[in-house]
Short mmCIF file of C-alpha atoms in Angstrom, two decimals:
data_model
loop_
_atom_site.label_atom_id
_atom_site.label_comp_id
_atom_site.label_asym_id
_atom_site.label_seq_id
_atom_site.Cartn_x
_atom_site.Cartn_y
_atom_site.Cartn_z
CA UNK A 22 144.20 69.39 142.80
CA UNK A 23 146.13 68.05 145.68
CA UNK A 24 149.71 69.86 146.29
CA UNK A 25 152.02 67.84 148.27
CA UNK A 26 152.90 69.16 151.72
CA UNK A 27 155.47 67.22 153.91
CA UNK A 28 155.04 69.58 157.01
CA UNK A 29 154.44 72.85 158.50
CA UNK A 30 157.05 73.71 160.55
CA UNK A 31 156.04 76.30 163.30
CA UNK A 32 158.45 78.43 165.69
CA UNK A 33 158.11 79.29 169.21
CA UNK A 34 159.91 82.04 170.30
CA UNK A 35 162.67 80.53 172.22
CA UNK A 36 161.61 77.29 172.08
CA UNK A 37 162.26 74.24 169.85
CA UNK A 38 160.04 74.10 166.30
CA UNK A 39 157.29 71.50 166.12
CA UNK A 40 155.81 69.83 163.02
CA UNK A 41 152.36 69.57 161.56
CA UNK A 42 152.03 65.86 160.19
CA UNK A 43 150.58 65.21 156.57
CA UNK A 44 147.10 64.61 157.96
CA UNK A 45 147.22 67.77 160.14
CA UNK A 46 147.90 70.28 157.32
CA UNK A 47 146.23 68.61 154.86
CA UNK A 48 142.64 68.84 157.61
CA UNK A 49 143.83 72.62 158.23
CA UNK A 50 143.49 73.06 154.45
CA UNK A 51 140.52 71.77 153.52
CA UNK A 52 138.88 73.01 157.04
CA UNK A 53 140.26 76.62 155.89
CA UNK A 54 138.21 78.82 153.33
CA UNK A 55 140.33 81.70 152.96
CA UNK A 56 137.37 84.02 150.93
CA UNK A 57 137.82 87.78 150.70
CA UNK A 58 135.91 88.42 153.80
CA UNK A 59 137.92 85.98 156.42
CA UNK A 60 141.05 87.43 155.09
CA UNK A 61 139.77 91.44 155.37
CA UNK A 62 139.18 90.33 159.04
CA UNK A 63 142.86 88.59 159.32
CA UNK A 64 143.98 92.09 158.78
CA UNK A 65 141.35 94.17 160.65
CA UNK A 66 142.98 92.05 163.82
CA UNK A 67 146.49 92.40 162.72
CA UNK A 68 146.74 88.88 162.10
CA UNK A 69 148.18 89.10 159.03
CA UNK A 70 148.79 92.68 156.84
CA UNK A 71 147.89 94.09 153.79
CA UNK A 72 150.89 92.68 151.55
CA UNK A 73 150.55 89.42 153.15
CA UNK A 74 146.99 89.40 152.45
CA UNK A 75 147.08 90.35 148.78
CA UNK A 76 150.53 87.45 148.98
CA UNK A 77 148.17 84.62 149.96
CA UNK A 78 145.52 85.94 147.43
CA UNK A 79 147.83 85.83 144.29
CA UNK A 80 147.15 82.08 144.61
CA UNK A 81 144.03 80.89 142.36
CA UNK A 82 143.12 77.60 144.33
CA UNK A 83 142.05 77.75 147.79
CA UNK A 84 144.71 74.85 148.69
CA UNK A 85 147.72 77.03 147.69
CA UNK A 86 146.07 79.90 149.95
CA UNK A 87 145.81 77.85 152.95
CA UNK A 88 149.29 76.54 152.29
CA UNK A 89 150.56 80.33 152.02
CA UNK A 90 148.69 81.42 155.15
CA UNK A 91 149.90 78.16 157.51
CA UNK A 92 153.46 78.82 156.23
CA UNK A 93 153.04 82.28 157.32
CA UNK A 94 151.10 81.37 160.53
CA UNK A 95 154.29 79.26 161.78
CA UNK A 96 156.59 82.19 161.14
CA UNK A 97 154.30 84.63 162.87
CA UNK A 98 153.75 82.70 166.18
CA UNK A 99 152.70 85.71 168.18
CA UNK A 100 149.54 86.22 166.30
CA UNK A 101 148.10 82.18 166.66
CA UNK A 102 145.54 83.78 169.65
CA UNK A 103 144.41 86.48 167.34
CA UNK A 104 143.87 83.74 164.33
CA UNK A 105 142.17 81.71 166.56
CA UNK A 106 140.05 84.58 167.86
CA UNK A 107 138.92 85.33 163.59
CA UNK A 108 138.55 81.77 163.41
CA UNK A 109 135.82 81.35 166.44
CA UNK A 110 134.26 84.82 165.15
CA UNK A 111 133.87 83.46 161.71
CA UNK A 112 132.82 79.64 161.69
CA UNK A 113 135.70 78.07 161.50
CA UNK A 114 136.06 75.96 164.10
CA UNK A 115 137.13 73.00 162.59
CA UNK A 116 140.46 74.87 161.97
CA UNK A 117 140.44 76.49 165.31
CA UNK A 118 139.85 73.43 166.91
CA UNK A 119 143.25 71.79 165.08
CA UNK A 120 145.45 75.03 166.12
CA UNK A 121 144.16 74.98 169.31
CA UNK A 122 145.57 71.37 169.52
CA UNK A 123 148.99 72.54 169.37
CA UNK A 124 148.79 75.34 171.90
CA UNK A 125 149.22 75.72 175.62
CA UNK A 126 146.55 77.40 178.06
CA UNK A 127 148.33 80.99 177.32
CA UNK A 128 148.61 80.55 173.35
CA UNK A 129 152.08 81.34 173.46
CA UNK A 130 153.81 78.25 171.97
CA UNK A 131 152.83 74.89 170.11
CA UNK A 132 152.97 71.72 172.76
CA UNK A 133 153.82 68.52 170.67
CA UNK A 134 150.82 66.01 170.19
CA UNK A 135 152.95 63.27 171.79
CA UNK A 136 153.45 65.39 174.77
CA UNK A 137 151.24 62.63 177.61
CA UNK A 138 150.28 65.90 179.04
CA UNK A 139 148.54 67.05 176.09
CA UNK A 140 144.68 66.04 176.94
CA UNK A 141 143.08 67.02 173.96
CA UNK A 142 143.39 64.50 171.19
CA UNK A 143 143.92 65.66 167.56
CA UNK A 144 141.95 65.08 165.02
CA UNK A 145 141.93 61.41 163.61
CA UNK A 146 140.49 59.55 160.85
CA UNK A 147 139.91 56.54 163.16
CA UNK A 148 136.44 56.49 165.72
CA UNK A 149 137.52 55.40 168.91
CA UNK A 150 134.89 52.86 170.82
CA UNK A 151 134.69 52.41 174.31
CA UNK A 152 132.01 50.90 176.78
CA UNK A 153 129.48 53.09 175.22
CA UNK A 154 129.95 53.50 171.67
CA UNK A 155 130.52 50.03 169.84
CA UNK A 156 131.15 49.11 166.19
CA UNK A 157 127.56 47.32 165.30
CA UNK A 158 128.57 43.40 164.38
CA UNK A 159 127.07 42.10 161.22
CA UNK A 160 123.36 40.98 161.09
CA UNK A 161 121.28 38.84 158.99
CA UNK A 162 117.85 40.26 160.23
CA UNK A 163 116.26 39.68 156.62
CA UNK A 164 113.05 41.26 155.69
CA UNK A 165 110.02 40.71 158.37
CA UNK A 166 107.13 42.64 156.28
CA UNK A 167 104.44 40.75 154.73
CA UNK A 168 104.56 39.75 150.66
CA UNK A 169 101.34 42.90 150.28
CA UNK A 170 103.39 45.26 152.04
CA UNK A 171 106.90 44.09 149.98
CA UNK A 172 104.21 45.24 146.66
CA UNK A 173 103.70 48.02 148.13
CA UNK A 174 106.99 49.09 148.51
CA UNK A 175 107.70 47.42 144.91
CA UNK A 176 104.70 50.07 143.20
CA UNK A 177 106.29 53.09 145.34
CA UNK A 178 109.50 52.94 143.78
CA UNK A 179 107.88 52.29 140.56
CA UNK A 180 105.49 55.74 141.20
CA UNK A 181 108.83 57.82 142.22
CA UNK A 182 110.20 57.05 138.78
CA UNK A 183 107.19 58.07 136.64
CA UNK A 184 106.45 61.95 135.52
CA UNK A 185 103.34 64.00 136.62
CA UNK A 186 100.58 64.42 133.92
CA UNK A 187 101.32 67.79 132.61
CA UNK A 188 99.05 67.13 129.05
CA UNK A 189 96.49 69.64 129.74
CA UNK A 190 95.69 72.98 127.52
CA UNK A 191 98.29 74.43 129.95
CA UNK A 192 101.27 73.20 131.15
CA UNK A 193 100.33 75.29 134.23
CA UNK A 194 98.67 78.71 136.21
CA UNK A 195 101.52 80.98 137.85
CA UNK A 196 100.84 83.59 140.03
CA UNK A 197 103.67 85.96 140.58
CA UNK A 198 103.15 88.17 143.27
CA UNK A 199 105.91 91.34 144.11
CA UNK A 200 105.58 93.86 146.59
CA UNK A 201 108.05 96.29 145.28
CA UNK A 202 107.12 99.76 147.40
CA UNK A 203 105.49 100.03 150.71
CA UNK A 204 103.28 102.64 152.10
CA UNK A 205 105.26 105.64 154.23
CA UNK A 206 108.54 103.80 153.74
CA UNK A 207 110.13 104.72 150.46
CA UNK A 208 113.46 104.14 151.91
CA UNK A 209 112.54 100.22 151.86
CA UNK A 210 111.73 100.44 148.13
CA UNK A 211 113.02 96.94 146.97
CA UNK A 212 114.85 98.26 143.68
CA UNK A 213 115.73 95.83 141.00
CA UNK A 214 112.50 93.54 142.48
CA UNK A 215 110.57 94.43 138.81
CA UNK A 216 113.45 92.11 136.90
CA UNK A 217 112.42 89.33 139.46
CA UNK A 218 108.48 89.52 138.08
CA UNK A 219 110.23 90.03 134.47
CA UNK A 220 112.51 87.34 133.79
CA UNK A 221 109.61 85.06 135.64
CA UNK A 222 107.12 85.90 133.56
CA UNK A 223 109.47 85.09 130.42
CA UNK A 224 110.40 82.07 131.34
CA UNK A 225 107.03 80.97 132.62
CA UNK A 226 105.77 82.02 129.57
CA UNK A 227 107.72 80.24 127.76
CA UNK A 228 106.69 76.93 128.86
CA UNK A 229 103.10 76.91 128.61
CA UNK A 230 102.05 78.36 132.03
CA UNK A 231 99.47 80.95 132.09
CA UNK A 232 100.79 83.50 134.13
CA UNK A 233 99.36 86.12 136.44
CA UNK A 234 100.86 89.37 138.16
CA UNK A 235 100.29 90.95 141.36
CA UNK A 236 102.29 93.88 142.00
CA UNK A 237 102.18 96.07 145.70
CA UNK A 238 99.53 94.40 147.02
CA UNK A 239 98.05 95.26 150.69
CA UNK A 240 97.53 92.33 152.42
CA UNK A 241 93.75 92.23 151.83
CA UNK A 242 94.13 92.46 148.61
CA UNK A 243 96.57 89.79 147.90
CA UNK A 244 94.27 87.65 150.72
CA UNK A 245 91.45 88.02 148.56
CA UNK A 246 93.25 87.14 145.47
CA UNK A 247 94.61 83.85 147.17
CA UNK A 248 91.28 82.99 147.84
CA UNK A 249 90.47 83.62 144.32
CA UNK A 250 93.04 81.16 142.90
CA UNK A 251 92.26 78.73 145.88
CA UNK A 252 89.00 78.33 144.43
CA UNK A 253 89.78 77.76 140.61
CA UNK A 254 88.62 74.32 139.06
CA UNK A 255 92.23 74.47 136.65
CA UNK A 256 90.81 72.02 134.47
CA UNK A 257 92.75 73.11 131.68
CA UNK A 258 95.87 73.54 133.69
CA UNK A 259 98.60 70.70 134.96
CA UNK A 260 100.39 72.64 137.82
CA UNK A 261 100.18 75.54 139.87
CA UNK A 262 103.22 77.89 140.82
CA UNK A 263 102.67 80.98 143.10
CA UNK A 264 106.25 82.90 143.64
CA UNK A 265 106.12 85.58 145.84
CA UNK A 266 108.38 88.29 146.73
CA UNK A 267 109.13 91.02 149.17
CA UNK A 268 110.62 91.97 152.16
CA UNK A 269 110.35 89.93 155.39
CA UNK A 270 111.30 88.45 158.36
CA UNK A 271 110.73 84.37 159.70
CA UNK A 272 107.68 83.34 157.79
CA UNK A 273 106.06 86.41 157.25
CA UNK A 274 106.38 88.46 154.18
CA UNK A 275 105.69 92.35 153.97
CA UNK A 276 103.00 93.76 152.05
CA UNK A 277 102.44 97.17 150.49
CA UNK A 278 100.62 98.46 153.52
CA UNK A 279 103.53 97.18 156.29
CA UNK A 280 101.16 94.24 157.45
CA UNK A 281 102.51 90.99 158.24
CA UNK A 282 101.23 87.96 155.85
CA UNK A 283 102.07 84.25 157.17
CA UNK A 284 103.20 82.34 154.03
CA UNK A 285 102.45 79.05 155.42
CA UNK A 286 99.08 79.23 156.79
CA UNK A 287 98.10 82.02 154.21
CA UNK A 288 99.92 80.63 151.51
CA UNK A 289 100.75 77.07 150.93
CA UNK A 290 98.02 75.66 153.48
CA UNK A 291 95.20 77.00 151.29
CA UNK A 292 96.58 75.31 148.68
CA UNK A 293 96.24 71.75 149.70
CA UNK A 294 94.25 68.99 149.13
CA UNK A 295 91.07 69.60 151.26
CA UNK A 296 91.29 73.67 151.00
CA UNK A 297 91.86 73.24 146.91
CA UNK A 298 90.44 70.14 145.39
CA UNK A 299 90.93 71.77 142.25
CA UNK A 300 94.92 70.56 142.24
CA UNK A 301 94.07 67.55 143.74
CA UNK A 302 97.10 65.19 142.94
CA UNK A 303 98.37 67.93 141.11
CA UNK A 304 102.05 69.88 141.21
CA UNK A 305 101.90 72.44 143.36
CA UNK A 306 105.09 74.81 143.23
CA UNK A 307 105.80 77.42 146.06
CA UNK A 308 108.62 80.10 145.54
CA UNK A 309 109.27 82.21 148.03
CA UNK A 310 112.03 85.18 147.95
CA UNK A 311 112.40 87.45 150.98
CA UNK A 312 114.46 87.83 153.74
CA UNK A 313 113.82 85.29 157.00
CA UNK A 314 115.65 86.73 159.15
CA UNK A 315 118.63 89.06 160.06
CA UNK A 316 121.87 86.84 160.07
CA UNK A 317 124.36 87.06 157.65
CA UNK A 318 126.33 83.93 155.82
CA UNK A 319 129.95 84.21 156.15
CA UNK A 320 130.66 81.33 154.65
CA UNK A 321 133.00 78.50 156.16
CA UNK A 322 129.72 79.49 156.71
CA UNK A 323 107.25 60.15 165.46
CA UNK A 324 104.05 59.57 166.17
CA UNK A 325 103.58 55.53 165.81
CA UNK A 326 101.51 53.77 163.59
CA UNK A 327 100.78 50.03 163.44
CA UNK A 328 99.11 49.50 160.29
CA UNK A 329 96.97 51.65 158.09
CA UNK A 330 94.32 50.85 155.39
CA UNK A 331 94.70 52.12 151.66
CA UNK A 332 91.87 51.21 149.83
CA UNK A 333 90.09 52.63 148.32
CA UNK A 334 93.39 54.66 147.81
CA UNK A 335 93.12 58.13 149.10
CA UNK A 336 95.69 61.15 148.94
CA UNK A 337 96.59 62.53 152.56
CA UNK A 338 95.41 66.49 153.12
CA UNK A 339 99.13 67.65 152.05
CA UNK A 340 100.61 65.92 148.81
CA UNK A 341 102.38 66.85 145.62
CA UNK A 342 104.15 69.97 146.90
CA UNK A 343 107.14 71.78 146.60
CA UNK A 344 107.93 75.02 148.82
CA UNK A 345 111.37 76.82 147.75
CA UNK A 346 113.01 79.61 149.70
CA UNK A 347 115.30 82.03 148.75
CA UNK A 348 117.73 81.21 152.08
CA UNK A 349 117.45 79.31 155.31
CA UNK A 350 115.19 80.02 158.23
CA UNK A 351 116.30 83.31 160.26
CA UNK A 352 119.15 84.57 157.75
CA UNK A 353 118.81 87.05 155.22
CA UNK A 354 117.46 87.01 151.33
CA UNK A 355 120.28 89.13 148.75
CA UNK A 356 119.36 91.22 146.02
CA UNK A 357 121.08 93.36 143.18
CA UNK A 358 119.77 96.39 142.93
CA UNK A 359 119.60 96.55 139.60
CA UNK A 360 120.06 92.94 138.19
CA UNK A 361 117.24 91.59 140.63
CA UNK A 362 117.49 88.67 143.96
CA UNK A 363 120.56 86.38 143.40
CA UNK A 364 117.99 83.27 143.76
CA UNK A 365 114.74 84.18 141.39
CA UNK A 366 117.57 85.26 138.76
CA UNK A 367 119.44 82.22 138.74
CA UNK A 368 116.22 80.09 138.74
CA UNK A 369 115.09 81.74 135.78
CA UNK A 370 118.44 81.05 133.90
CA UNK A 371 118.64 77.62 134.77
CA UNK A 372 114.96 77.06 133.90
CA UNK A 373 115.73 79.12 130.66
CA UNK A 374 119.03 77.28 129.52
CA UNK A 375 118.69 73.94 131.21
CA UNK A 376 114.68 73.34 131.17
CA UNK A 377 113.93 70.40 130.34
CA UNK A 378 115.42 68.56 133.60
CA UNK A 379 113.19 67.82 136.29
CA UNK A 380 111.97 70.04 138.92
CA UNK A 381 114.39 68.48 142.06
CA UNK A 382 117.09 68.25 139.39
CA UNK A 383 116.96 71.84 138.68
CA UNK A 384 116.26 73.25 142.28
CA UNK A 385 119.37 71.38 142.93
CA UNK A 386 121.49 72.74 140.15
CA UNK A 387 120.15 76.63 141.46
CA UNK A 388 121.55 75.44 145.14
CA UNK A 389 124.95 74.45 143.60
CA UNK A 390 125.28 77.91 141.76
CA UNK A 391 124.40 80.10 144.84
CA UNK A 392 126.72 78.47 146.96
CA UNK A 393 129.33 80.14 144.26
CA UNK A 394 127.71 83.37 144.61
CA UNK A 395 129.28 86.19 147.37
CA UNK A 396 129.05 89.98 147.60
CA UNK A 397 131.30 92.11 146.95
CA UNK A 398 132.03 96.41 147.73
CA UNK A 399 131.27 97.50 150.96
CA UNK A 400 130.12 94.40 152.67
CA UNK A 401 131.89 91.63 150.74
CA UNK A 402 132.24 88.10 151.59
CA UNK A 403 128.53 87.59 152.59
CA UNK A 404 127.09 84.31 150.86
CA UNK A 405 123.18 82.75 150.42
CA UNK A 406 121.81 79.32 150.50
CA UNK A 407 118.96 78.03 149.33
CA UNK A 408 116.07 75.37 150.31
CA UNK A 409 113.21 73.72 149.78
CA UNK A 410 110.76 71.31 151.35
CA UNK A 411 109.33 68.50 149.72
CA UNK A 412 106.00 67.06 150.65
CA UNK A 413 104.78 64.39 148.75
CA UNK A 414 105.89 65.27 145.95
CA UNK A 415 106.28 62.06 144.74
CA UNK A 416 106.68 62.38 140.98
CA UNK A 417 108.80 64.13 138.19
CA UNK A 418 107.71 67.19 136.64
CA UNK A 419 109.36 69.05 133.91
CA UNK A 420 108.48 72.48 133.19
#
């Protein structure tokens, strides 16, 4: 919903008023995300105070908030430096970068964009070229590949539209592990973990995977159980999907006796095609919901090769997997203590109500939802994204 806005006027104490043009405000606006958190820390530096705050929040839409706040911002010169300073502190430097635009050296009063002395440029829909950076001319080029490898591209797309085989007994094997408590440390007792393994196994369940549990295990014991699934034939199974949970840090997981397990190389690698011919061209699932590292979200928050040979056709050592993480490398996993993670919950309830899309289509859907999702209470504002890697996982499959 777009709410018209001719300008922003703001007032310099003692000076003469200056404008924000159309394109101005309306980049401020949409470069603004005025969430519960960024406005808490507003007040914390006396940008803005308490009845202000709660002003700007009795708006629904996050346009009519940033409208509220820049109206309030031009009547409240004084404080720009200590906006700015939130605004560097919490991401958003788009908008910082725009104020800043309109401010001298001391932060004191706006300078007019016009102003020949002003050397920072403001932001503009328009790329400006110079010696360096040209607008490419049109090409005809026109397709130099040979009429085999224009086949080969031809069958490719026609392989990325079809569905895995998933006609077996079982529609799949899923291992759930969950390492709930942890030996000497019952302060880092992961409460709420046991609906994770719950609403997994019911969903799973559900759609013809025969499903196995693993709960606490030390990290021999779930080393010897990967080994054990590694080494399955899974004849009567179509898929494979190991979720594992716990506490953790980079790529590591915790296990029940405080030892470090790798998920990659102790995980996913021994999955593969040369360590598990058994899932040979097979889906192979990864799920993996722990913390990887300590930072908080805010919120706004080749190697060359000639040719190659392909027949007889032969699948690479890594194919037909998918590895899902509950955030992004080095920030940190969220869980309800008594509902379960954020991420396995709202996988399961997408799987449960919405099951019969495809795999990417659903992992997609679950990164939509959590980027809705934010904390509340004591630490509020803090927010999660989710990933995964595809590798070779060239097919649909529908759970």
């Amino acid at each position: 919903i777009e709410i018209p806005v001719t300008f922003i006027t703001l007032h310099a104490q003692g000076r003469h008023s200056f404008d924000f043009a159309d394109a101005n405000i309306q980049t401020l606006r949409d470069s603004t995300t005025l969430d519960t958190h960024l406005l808490e820390l507003l007040v914390k530096a006396e940008a803005i105070t308490d009845e202000e705050k709660d002003s700007i929040n009795a708006s629904n839409l996050d346009v009519e908030k940033a409208d509220s706040f820049y109206t309030l911002v031009g009547k409240k010169l004084q404080k720009l430096p200590k906006v700015l300073k939130v605004f560097k502190g919490t991401g958003n430097n788009h908008a910082k970068m725009i104020l800043e635009n309109f401010s001298d050296p001391s932060g004191s009063a706006l300078r007019k964009p016009e102003d020949p002395g002003h050397n920072i440029k403001t932001t503009s829909t328009e790329i400006q070229t110079d010696e360096n950076l040209m607008l490419a001319p049109a090409t005809s080029v026109g397709s130099t590949e040979s009429p085999e490898w224009i086949e080969k591209i031809r069958k490719a797309v026609v392989t990325a539209q079809q569905d895995y085989r998933t006609d077996a007994k079982h529609k799949g094997t899923a291992l759930i592990v969950n390492v709930i408590n942890f030996e000497n440390n019952p302060k880092e007792k992961r409460w709420g973990a046991e609906k994770d393994s719950d609403q997994l196994v019911e969903v799973l369940q559900q759609r013809n995977f025969l499903v196995y549990t693993l709960t606490d295990p030390t990290y021999k014991i779930l080393q010897r159980h990967i080994w054990q699934f590694q080494n399955c034939s899974f004849e009567n199974e179509s898929s494979f999907l190991l979720a594992v949970m716990s506490h953790g840090y980079g790529k590591c997981i915790d296990t029940k006796d405080n030892k470090k397990y790798d998920v990659w190389n102790g995980i996913v690698e021994q999955f593969n095609n040369s360590n598990c011919p058994g899932l040979l061209g097979k889906p192979k699932i990864f799920i993996f919901n722990f913390c990887r590292g300590e930072s908080e979200d805010d919120g706004i928050g080749s190697t060359q090769h000639d040719s190659f040979h392909s027949d007889p056709f032969k699948l690479p050592s890594w194919s037909d997997m998918l590895v899902c993480y509950s955030t992004m490398d080095g920030f940190r996993s969220l869980r309800n203590t008594t509902k379960g993670s954020w991420y396995i919950q709202t996988l399961c309830e997408i799987l449960r109500q919405e099951g019969d899309i495809d795999i990417n289509t659903l992992l997609n859907a679950v990164a939509v939802v959590m980027k809705t999702l934010e904390t509340t209470g004591e630490n509020p504002g803090k927010k999660q994204i989710c990933q995964y890697y595809n590798i070779g996982f060239t097919k649909k499959f529908y759970f």
